[in-house]
PDB file of C-alpha atoms in Angstrom:
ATOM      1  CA  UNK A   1      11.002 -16.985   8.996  1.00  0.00           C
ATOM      2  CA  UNK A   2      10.064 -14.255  11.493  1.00  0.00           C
ATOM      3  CA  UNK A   3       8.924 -10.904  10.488  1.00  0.00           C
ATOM      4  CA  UNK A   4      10.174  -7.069  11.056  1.00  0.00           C
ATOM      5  CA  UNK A   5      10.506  -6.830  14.217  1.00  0.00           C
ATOM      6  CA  UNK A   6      10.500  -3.342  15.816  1.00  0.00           C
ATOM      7  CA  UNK A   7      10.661  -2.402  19.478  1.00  0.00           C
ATOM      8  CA  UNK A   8       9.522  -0.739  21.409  1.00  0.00           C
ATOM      9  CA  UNK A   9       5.821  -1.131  20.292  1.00  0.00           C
ATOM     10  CA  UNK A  10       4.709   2.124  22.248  1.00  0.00           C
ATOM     11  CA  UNK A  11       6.692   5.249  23.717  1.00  0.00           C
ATOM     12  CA  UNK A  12       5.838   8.347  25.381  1.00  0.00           C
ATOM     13  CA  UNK A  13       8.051  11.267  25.443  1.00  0.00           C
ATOM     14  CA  UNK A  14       7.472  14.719  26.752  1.00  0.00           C
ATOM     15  CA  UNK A  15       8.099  17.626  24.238  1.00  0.00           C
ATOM     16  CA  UNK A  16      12.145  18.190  23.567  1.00  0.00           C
ATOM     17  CA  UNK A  17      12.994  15.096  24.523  1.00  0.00           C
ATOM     18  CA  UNK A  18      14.639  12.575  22.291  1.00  0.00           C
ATOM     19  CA  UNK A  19      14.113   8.904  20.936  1.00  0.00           C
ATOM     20  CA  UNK A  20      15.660   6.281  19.538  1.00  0.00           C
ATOM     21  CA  UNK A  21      13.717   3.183  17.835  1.00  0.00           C
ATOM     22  CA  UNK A  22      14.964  -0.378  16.295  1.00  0.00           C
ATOM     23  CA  UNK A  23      14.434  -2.444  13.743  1.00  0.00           C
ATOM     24  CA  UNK A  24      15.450  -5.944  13.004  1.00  0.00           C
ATOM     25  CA  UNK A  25      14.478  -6.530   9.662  1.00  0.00           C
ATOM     26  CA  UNK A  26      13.413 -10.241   8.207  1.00  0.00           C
ATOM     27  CA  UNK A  27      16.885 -12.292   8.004  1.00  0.00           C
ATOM     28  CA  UNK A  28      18.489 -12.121   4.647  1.00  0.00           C
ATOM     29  CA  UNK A  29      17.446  -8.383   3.950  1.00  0.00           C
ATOM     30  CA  UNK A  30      19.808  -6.021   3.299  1.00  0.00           C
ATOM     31  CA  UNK A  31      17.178  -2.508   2.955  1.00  0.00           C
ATOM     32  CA  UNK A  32      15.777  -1.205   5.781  1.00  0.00           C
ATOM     33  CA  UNK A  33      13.105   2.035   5.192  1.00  0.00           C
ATOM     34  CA  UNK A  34      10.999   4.140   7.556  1.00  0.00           C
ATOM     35  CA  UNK A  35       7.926   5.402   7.314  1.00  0.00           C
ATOM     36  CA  UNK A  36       5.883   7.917   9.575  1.00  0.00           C
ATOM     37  CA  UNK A  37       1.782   7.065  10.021  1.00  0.00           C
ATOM     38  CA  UNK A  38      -0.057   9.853  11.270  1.00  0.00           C
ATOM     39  CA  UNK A  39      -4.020  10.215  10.060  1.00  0.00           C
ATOM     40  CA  UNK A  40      -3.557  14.148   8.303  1.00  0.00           C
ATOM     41  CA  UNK A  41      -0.103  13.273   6.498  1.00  0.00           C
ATOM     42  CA  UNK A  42      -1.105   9.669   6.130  1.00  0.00           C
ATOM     43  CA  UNK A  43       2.322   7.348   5.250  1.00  0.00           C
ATOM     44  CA  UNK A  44       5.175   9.387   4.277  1.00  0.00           C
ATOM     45  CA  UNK A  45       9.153   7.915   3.703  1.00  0.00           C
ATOM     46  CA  UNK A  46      11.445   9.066   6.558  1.00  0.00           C
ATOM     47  CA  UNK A  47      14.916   7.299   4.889  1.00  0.00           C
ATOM     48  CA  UNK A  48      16.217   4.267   3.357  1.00  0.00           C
ATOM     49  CA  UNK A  49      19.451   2.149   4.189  1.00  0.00           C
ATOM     50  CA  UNK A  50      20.859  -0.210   2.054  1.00  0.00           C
ATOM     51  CA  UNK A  51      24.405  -1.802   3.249  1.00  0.00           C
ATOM     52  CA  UNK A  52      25.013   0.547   6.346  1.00  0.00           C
ATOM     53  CA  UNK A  53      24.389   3.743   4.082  1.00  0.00           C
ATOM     54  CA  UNK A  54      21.300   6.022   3.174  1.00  0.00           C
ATOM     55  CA  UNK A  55      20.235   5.381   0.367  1.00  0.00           C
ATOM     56  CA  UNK A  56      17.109   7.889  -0.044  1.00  0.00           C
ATOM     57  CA  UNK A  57      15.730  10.631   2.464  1.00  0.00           C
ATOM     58  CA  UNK A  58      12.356  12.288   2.715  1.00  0.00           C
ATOM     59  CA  UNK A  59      11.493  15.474   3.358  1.00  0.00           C
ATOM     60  CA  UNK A  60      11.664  15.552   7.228  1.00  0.00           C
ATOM     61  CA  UNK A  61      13.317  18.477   9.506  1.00  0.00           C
ATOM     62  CA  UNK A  62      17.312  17.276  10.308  1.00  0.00           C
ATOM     63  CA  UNK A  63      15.513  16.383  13.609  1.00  0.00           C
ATOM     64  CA  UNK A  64      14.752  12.757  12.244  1.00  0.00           C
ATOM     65  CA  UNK A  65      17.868  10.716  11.530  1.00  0.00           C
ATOM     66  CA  UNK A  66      19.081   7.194  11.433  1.00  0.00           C
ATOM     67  CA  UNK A  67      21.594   4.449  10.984  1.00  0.00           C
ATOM     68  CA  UNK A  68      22.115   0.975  10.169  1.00  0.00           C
ATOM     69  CA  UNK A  69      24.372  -1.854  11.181  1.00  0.00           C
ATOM     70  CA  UNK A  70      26.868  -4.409   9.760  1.00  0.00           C
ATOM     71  CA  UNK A  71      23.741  -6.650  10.808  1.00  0.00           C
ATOM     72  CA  UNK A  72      21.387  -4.860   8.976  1.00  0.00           C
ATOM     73  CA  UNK A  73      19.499  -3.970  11.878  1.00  0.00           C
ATOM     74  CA  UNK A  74      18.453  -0.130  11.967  1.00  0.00           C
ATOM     75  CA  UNK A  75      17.613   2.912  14.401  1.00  0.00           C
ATOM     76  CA  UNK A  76      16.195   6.279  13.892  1.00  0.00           C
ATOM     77  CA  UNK A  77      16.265   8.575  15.841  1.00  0.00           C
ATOM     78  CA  UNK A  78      14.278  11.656  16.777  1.00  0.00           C
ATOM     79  CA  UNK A  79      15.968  14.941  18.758  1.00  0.00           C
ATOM     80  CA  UNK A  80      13.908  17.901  20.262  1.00  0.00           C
ATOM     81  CA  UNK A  81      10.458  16.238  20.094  1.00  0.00           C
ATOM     82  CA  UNK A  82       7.349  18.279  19.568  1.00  0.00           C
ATOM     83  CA  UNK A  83       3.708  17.394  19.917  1.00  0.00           C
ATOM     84  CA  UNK A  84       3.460  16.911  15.785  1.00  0.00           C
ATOM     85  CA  UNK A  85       5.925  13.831  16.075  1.00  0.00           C
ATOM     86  CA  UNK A  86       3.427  11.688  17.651  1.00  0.00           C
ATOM     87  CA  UNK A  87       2.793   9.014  14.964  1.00  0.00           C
ATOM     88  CA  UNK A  88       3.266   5.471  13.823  1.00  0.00           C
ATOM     89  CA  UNK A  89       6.751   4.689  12.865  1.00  0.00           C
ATOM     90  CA  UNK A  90       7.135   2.081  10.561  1.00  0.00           C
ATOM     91  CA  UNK A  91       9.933   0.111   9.458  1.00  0.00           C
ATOM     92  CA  UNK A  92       9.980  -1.801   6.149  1.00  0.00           C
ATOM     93  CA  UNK A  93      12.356  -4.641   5.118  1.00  0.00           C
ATOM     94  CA  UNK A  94      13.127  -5.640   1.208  1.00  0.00           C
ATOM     95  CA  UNK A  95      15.616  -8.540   0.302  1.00  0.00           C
ATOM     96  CA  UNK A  96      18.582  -7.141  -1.986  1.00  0.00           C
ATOM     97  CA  UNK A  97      17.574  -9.235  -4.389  1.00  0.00           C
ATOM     98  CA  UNK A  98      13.638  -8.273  -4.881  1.00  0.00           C
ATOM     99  CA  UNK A  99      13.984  -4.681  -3.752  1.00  0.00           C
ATOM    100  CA  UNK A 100      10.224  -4.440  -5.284  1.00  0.00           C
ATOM    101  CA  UNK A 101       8.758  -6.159  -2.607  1.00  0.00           C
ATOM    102  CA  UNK A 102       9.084  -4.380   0.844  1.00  0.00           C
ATOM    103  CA  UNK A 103       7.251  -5.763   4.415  1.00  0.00           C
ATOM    104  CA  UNK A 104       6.339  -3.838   7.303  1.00  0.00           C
ATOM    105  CA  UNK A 105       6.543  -4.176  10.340  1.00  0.00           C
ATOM    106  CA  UNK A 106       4.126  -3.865  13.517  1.00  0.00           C
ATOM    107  CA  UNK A 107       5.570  -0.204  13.845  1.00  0.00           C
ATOM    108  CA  UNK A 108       6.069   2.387  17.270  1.00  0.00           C
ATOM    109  CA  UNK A 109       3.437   4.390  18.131  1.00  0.00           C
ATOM    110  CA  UNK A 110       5.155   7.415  19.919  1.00  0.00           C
ATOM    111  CA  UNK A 111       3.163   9.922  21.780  1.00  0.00           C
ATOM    112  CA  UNK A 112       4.847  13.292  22.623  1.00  0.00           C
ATOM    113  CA  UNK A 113       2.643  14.709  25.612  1.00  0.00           C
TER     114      UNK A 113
ATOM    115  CA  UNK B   1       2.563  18.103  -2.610  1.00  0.00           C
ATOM    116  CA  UNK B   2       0.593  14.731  -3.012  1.00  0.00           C
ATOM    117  CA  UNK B   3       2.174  12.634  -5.902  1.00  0.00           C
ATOM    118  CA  UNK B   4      -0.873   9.813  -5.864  1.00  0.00           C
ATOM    119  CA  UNK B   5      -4.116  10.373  -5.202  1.00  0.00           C
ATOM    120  CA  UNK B   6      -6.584   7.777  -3.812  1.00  0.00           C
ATOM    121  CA  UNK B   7     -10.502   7.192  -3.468  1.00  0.00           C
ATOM    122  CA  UNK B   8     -12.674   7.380  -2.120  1.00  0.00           C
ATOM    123  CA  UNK B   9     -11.492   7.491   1.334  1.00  0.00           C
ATOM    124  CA  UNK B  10     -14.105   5.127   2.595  1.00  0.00           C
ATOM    125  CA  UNK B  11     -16.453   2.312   0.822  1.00  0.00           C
ATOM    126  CA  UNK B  12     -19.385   0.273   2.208  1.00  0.00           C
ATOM    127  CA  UNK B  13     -19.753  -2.958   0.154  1.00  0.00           C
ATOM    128  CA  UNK B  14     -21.889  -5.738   0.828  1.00  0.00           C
ATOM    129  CA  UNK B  15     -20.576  -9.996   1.603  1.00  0.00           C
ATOM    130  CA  UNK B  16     -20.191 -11.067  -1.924  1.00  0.00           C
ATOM    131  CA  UNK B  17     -19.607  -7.893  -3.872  1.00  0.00           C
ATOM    132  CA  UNK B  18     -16.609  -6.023  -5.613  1.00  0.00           C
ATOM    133  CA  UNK B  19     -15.027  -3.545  -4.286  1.00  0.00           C
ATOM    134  CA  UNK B  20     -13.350  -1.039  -6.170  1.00  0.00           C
ATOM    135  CA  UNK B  21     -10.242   1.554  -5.418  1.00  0.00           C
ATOM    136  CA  UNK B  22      -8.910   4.055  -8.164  1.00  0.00           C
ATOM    137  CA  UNK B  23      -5.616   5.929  -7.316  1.00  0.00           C
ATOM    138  CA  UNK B  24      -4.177   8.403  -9.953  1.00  0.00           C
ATOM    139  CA  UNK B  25      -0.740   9.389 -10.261  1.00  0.00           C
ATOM    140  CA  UNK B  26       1.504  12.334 -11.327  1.00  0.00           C
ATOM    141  CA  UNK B  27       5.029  11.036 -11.587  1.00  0.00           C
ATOM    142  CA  UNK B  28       6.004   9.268 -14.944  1.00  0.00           C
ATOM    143  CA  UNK B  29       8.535   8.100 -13.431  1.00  0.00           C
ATOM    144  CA  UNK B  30       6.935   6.112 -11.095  1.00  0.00           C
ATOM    145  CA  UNK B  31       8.071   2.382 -12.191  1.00  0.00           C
ATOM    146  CA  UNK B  32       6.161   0.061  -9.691  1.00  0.00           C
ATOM    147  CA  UNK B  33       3.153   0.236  -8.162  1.00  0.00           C
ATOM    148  CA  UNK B  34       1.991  -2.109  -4.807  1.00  0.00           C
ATOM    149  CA  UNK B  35      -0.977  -2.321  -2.989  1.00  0.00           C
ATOM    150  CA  UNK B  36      -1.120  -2.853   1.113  1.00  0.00           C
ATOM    151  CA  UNK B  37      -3.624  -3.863   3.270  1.00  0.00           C
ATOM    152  CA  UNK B  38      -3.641  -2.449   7.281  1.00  0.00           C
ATOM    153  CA  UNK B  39      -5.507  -3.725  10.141  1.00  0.00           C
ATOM    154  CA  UNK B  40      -5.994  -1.620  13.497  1.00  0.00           C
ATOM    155  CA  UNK B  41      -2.910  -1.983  15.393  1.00  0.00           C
ATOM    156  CA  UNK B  42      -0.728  -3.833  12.693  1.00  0.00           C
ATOM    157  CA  UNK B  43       1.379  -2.446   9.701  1.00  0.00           C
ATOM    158  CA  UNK B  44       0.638  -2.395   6.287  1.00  0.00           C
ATOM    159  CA  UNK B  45       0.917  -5.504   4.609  1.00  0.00           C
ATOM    160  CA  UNK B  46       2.122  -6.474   0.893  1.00  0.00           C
ATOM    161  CA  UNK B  47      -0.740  -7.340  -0.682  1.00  0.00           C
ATOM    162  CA  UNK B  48      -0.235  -7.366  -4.734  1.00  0.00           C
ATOM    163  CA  UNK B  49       1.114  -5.436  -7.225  1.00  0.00           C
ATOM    164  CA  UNK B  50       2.237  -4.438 -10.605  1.00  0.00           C
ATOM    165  CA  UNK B  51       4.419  -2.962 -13.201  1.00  0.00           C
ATOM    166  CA  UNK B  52       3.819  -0.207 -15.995  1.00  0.00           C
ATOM    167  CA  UNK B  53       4.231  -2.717 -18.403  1.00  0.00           C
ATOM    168  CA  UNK B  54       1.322  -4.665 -17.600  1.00  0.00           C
ATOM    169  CA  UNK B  55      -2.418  -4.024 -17.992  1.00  0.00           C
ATOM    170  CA  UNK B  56      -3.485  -6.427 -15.638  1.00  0.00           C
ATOM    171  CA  UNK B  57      -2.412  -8.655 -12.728  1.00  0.00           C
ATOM    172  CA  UNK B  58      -4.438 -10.939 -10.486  1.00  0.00           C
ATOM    173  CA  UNK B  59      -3.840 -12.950  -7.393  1.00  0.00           C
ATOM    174  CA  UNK B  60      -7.108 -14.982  -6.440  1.00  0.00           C
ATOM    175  CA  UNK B  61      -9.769 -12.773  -5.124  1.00  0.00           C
ATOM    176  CA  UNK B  62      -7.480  -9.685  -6.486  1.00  0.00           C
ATOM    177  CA  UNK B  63      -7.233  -7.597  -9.200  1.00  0.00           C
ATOM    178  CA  UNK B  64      -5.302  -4.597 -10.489  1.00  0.00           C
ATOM    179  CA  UNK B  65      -5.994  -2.656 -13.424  1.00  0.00           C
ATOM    180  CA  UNK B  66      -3.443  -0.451 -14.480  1.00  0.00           C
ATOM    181  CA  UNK B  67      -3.660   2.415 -16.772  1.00  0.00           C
ATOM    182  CA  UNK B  68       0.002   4.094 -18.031  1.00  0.00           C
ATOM    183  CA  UNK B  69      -1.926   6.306 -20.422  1.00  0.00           C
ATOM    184  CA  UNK B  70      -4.358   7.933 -17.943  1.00  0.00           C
ATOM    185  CA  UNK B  71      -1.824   7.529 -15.135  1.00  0.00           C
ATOM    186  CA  UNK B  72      -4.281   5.726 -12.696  1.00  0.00           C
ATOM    187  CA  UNK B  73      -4.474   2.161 -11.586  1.00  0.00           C
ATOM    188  CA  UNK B  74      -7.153   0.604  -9.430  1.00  0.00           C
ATOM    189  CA  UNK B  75      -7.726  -2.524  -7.357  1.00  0.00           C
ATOM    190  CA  UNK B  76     -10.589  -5.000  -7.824  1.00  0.00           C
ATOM    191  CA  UNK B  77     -11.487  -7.138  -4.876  1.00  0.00           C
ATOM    192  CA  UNK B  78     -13.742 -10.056  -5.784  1.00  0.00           C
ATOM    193  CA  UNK B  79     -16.390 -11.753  -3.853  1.00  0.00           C
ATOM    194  CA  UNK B  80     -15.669  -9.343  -1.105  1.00  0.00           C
ATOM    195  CA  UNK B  81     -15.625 -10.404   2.725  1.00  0.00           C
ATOM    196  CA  UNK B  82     -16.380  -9.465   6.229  1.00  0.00           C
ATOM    197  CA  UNK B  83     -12.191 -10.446   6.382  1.00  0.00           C
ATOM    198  CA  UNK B  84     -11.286  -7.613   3.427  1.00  0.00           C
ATOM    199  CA  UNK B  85     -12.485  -4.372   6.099  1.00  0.00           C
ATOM    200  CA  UNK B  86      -9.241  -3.028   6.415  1.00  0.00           C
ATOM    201  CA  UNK B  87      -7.550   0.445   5.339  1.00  0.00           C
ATOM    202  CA  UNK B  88      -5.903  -0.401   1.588  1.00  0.00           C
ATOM    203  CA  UNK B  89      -3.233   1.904   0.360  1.00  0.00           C
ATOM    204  CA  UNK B  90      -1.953   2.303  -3.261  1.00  0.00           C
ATOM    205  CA  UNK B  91       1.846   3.439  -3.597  1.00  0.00           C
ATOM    206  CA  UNK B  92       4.156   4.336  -6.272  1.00  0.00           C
ATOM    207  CA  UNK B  93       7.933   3.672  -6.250  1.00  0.00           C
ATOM    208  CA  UNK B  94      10.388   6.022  -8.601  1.00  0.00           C
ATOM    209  CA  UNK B  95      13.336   6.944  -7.326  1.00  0.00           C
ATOM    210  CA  UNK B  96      16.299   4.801  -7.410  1.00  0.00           C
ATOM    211  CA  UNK B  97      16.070   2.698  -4.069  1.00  0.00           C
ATOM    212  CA  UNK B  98      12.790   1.637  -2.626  1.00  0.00           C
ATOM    213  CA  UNK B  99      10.832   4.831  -1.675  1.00  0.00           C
ATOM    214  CA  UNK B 100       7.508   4.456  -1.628  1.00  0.00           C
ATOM    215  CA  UNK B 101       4.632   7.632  -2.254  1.00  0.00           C
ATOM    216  CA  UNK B 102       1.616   6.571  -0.824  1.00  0.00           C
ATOM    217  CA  UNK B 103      -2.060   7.510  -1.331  1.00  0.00           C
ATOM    218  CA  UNK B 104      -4.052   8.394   1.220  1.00  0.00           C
ATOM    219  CA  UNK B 105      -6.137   5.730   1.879  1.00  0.00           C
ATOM    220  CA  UNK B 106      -9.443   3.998   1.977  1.00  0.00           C
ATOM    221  CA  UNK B 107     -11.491   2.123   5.013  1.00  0.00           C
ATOM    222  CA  UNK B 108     -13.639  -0.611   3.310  1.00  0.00           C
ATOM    223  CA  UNK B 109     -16.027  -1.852   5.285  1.00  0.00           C
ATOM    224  CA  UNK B 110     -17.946  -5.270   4.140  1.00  0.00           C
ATOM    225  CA  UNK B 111     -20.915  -5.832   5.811  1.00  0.00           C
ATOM    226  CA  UNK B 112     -21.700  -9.599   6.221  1.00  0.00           C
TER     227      UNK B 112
END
């Protein structure tokens, strides 16, 4: 069974720009989370989804928002970029029915120049 | 504000030995509690974990201790190798849904 997938692996934007990143999570899960990697704030939750609707939010700036799909595939995106966004974005899968147990994958590493 | 707290941030063991990683938490309401493993370049992955209502869980070469009293839970990695230096994060799950609070992290490094 493949893994998260997320594309694209690596981005560069220029300041006030705006992104947009996917996730395909493994087949059979229905809960899609993000995650933001950078080495001061270490991992920190962005949102969750769970059957097309948000589930949980973290405390990020409106900037930051996202969406999932009948499919369970998921975007976030990212409006009015500034140099503090560069990070690893991370997308986590869990299966409805073990919502304990949630898998990363390979993430985005987005640079803001 | 910084809901689990993790150390140390970086640990030296030799091939062979145990390495050990304490995180403490705030949150009583923290319900769940998994450890991940990172390599450079790759995202964390699920490496074991544990409920409040067990002491104790291991899985081969790894252990975790947990603690509800003193609000801290640590892992124990056995007969540690070259293979284990990676970043570990503890995390802490509490809200309805699957949000995780992460600690901050530690780079173990096991020198063959």
């Amino acid at each position: 069974k493949a893994g998260v997938t997320q594309t694209p692996r690596y981005l560069i934007k220029t300041r006030g720009q705006q992104v947009t990143l996917s996730c395909s999570p493994i087949s059979g899960h229905r809960s899609v989370s993000w995650y933001q990697q950078t080495p001061g704030q270490g991992l920190q939750f962005l949102f969750e989804y769970f059957s097309e609707t948000q589930r949980n939010k973290g405390n990020f700036p409106g900037r930051f928002s996202g969406r999932q799909f009948s499919n369970s595939r998921s975007e976030m995106n990212v409006s009015t970029l500034e140099l503090g966004d560069s990070a690893l974005y991370l997308c986590a899968s869990s299966f409805h029915g073990k919502v304990d147990e949630q898998y990363f994958g390979p993430g985005t590493r987005l640079t803001v120049t | 504000q910084q809901q689990v707290k993790q150390s140390p941030q970086s640990l030296i063991v030799q091939k062979g030995g145990i390495s050990i990683i304490n995180c403490a938490y705030e949150n009583t309401a923290f319900d769940y509690f998994p450890w991940y493993q990172q390599f450079p370049g790759k995202g964390p992955a699920l490496l074991i974990a544990i409920r409040p209502d067990v002491s104790e869980k291991k899985e081969g070469r790894f252990t975790i201790s947990f603690n509800k009293s003193a609000k801290q839970f640590s892992l124990h990695i056995m007969d540690s190798q070259p293979g284990d230096s990676a970043t570990y994060f503890c995390a802490a799950r509490g809200m309805a849904g699957n949000m995780l609070t992460f600690g901050g992290g530690t780079r173990l490094m096991v020198k063959p």
